[in-house]
Amino acid sequence: MKVDSNQLFHLQILNAAEKYSNQIALVDGKTRESLTFGLFRKRSFQFATVLSAHMFPSSGNLIRDTVLVVMPNTISYPFVFCGSALLGNPICGINSGATKEELQNAAMKCAAQYIVCTAELLDEILEAFDGTKMPIFVFGKHILNPHRSQPTQEIIDLNSEMEIAPFDEELVETLSARSRALVTIQDVLLTPLSSGTMGEPKCIQLTHKNFNSATIALKE
């Protein structure tokens, strides 16, 4: 991918993916499931569509609401990253083995408004965020614990909703144009937490410009 330092990082990835549509882009090391570049691109736009449909009504056209991603390193991660970026929402990834306190701390520090997780982690997520209103987007078949009180959060079945989410080139152009209009290369793309070796973990804000510069340096 030829990187343009003045273009949004996620759009450069998605545009490059179109050129290699039928080639394998991602392979899951455990399940051996794979995604072509074309399917990765499609799922990125579909994820953006589903996320947008469940955003808080008060958000309107406002952006930069952080998505807390609590998942193992799966092939779903890249399209969650690009799909969130299409809406101007940075992601904060946290280890899937994080404790309740670590999850709560991460959400607080990155000011998360939405959570993405796998079905296996749903009970832990509900335990950590009981009483909050953050929508939870879940990959995989999940069954709520019958002994748990009714969740206060909206729980979205990503597999089902992405299956019926629209995808065509008109949608691609609409979401891409929205990104270009509302997001700049100075805006935050990723908000990881530091390791905490010098004290409390800190929320690091990495921009599109940071990613462009790092990618250009790596290629050189």
Tab-separated table of C-alpha atoms in Angstrom, residues 103-200:
chain	number	residue	atom	x	y	z
A	103	LEU	CA	-11.945	-3.334	32.279
A	104	GLN	CA	-13.583	-0.584	34.314
A	105	ASN	CA	-10.330	1.381	34.505
A	106	ALA	CA	-9.772	1.137	30.740
A	107	ALA	CA	-13.325	2.249	29.959
A	108	MET	CA	-12.990	5.215	32.294
A	109	LYS	CA	-9.620	6.359	30.965
A	110	CYS	CA	-10.578	6.196	27.300
A	111	ALA	CA	-14.125	7.489	27.969
A	112	ALA	CA	-15.640	4.486	26.177
A	113	GLN	CA	-19.242	4.742	24.994
A	114	TYR	CA	-19.548	1.339	23.253
A	115	ILE	CA	-18.136	-2.149	23.854
A	116	VAL	CA	-17.290	-4.904	21.364
A	117	CYS	CA	-16.609	-8.399	22.705
A	118	THR	CA	-16.930	-12.098	21.908
A	119	ALA	CA	-19.756	-14.249	23.255
A	120	GLU	CA	-17.365	-16.076	25.588
A	121	LEU	CA	-16.580	-12.815	27.377
A	122	LEU	CA	-20.111	-11.432	27.637
A	123	ASP	CA	-20.703	-12.515	31.238
A	124	GLU	CA	-17.464	-10.836	32.361
A	125	ILE	CA	-18.381	-7.666	30.465
A	126	LEU	CA	-21.848	-7.557	32.029
A	127	GLU	CA	-20.326	-8.080	35.463
A	128	ALA	CA	-17.862	-5.224	34.952
A	129	PHE	CA	-20.367	-2.771	33.521
A	130	ASP	CA	-23.533	-3.657	35.415
A	131	GLY	CA	-25.819	-0.640	35.659
A	132	THR	CA	-24.280	1.285	32.752
A	133	LYS	CA	-25.957	2.154	29.462
A	134	MET	CA	-23.087	1.306	27.100
A	135	PRO	CA	-24.356	-0.831	24.181
A	136	ILE	CA	-22.482	-4.135	23.897
A	137	PHE	CA	-21.785	-5.565	20.420
A	138	VAL	CA	-21.184	-9.318	20.576
A	139	PHE	CA	-19.520	-11.671	18.087
A	140	GLY	CA	-20.751	-15.258	18.317
A	141	LYS	CA	-23.734	-17.070	19.765
A	142	HIS	CA	-24.408	-15.911	23.293
A	143	ILE	CA	-26.849	-17.099	25.944
A	144	LEU	CA	-27.448	-14.840	28.914
A	145	ASN	CA	-26.980	-16.326	32.350
A	146	PRO	CA	-30.535	-17.030	33.613
A	147	HIS	CA	-29.443	-16.214	37.171
A	148	ARG	CA	-28.326	-12.705	36.196
A	149	SER	CA	-30.713	-9.766	36.452
A	150	GLN	CA	-31.897	-8.230	33.196
A	151	PRO	CA	-29.019	-6.226	31.653
A	152	THR	CA	-29.396	-2.460	31.572
A	153	GLN	CA	-27.419	-2.301	28.331
A	154	GLU	CA	-28.530	-3.007	24.800
A	155	ILE	CA	-26.874	-6.216	23.569
A	156	ILE	CA	-26.379	-6.399	19.811
A	157	ASP	CA	-25.803	-9.699	17.998
A	158	LEU	CA	-23.135	-8.681	15.491
A	159	ASN	CA	-23.247	-11.899	13.476
A	160	SER	CA	-26.974	-11.531	12.823
A	161	GLU	CA	-26.984	-7.800	12.188
A	162	MET	CA	-23.939	-7.805	9.912
A	163	GLU	CA	-25.472	-10.672	7.924
A	164	ILE	CA	-28.345	-8.395	6.849
A	165	ALA	CA	-26.446	-5.095	6.813
A	166	PRO	CA	-26.448	-3.513	3.341
A	167	PHE	CA	-23.323	-3.246	1.248
A	168	ASP	CA	-22.904	-1.642	-2.145
A	169	GLU	CA	-20.679	0.972	-3.727
A	170	GLU	CA	-23.180	3.731	-2.942
A	171	LEU	CA	-22.819	2.912	0.767
A	172	VAL	CA	-19.042	2.851	0.363
A	173	GLU	CA	-19.048	6.317	-1.169
A	174	THR	CA	-21.483	7.705	1.422
A	175	LEU	CA	-19.492	6.494	4.428
A	176	SER	CA	-16.157	7.406	2.835
A	177	ALA	CA	-17.392	10.918	2.055
A	178	ARG	CA	-18.670	11.266	5.628
A	179	SER	CA	-15.227	10.299	6.938
A	180	ARG	CA	-13.484	12.807	4.707
A	181	ALA	CA	-15.909	15.552	5.759
A	182	LEU	CA	-15.818	14.976	9.524
A	183	VAL	CA	-12.402	13.464	10.274
A	184	THR	CA	-8.942	14.974	9.825
A	185	ILE	CA	-5.504	13.373	9.981
A	186	GLN	CA	-5.039	15.087	13.361
A	187	ASP	CA	-7.973	13.157	14.841
A	188	VAL	CA	-7.487	10.156	17.133
A	189	LEU	CA	-7.621	6.719	15.532
A	190	LEU	CA	-6.479	4.449	18.360
A	191	THR	CA	-6.295	4.952	22.141
A	192	PRO	CA	-4.246	2.126	23.668
A	193	LEU	CA	-3.316	2.099	27.343
A	194	SER	CA	0.346	2.288	28.293
A	195	SER	CA	1.944	-0.626	30.144
A	196	GLY	CA	1.921	1.181	33.465
A	197	THR	CA	5.588	0.480	34.242
A	198	MET	CA	6.027	4.098	35.392
A	199	GLY	CA	2.798	4.197	37.398
A	200	GLU	CA	-0.869	4.024	36.441
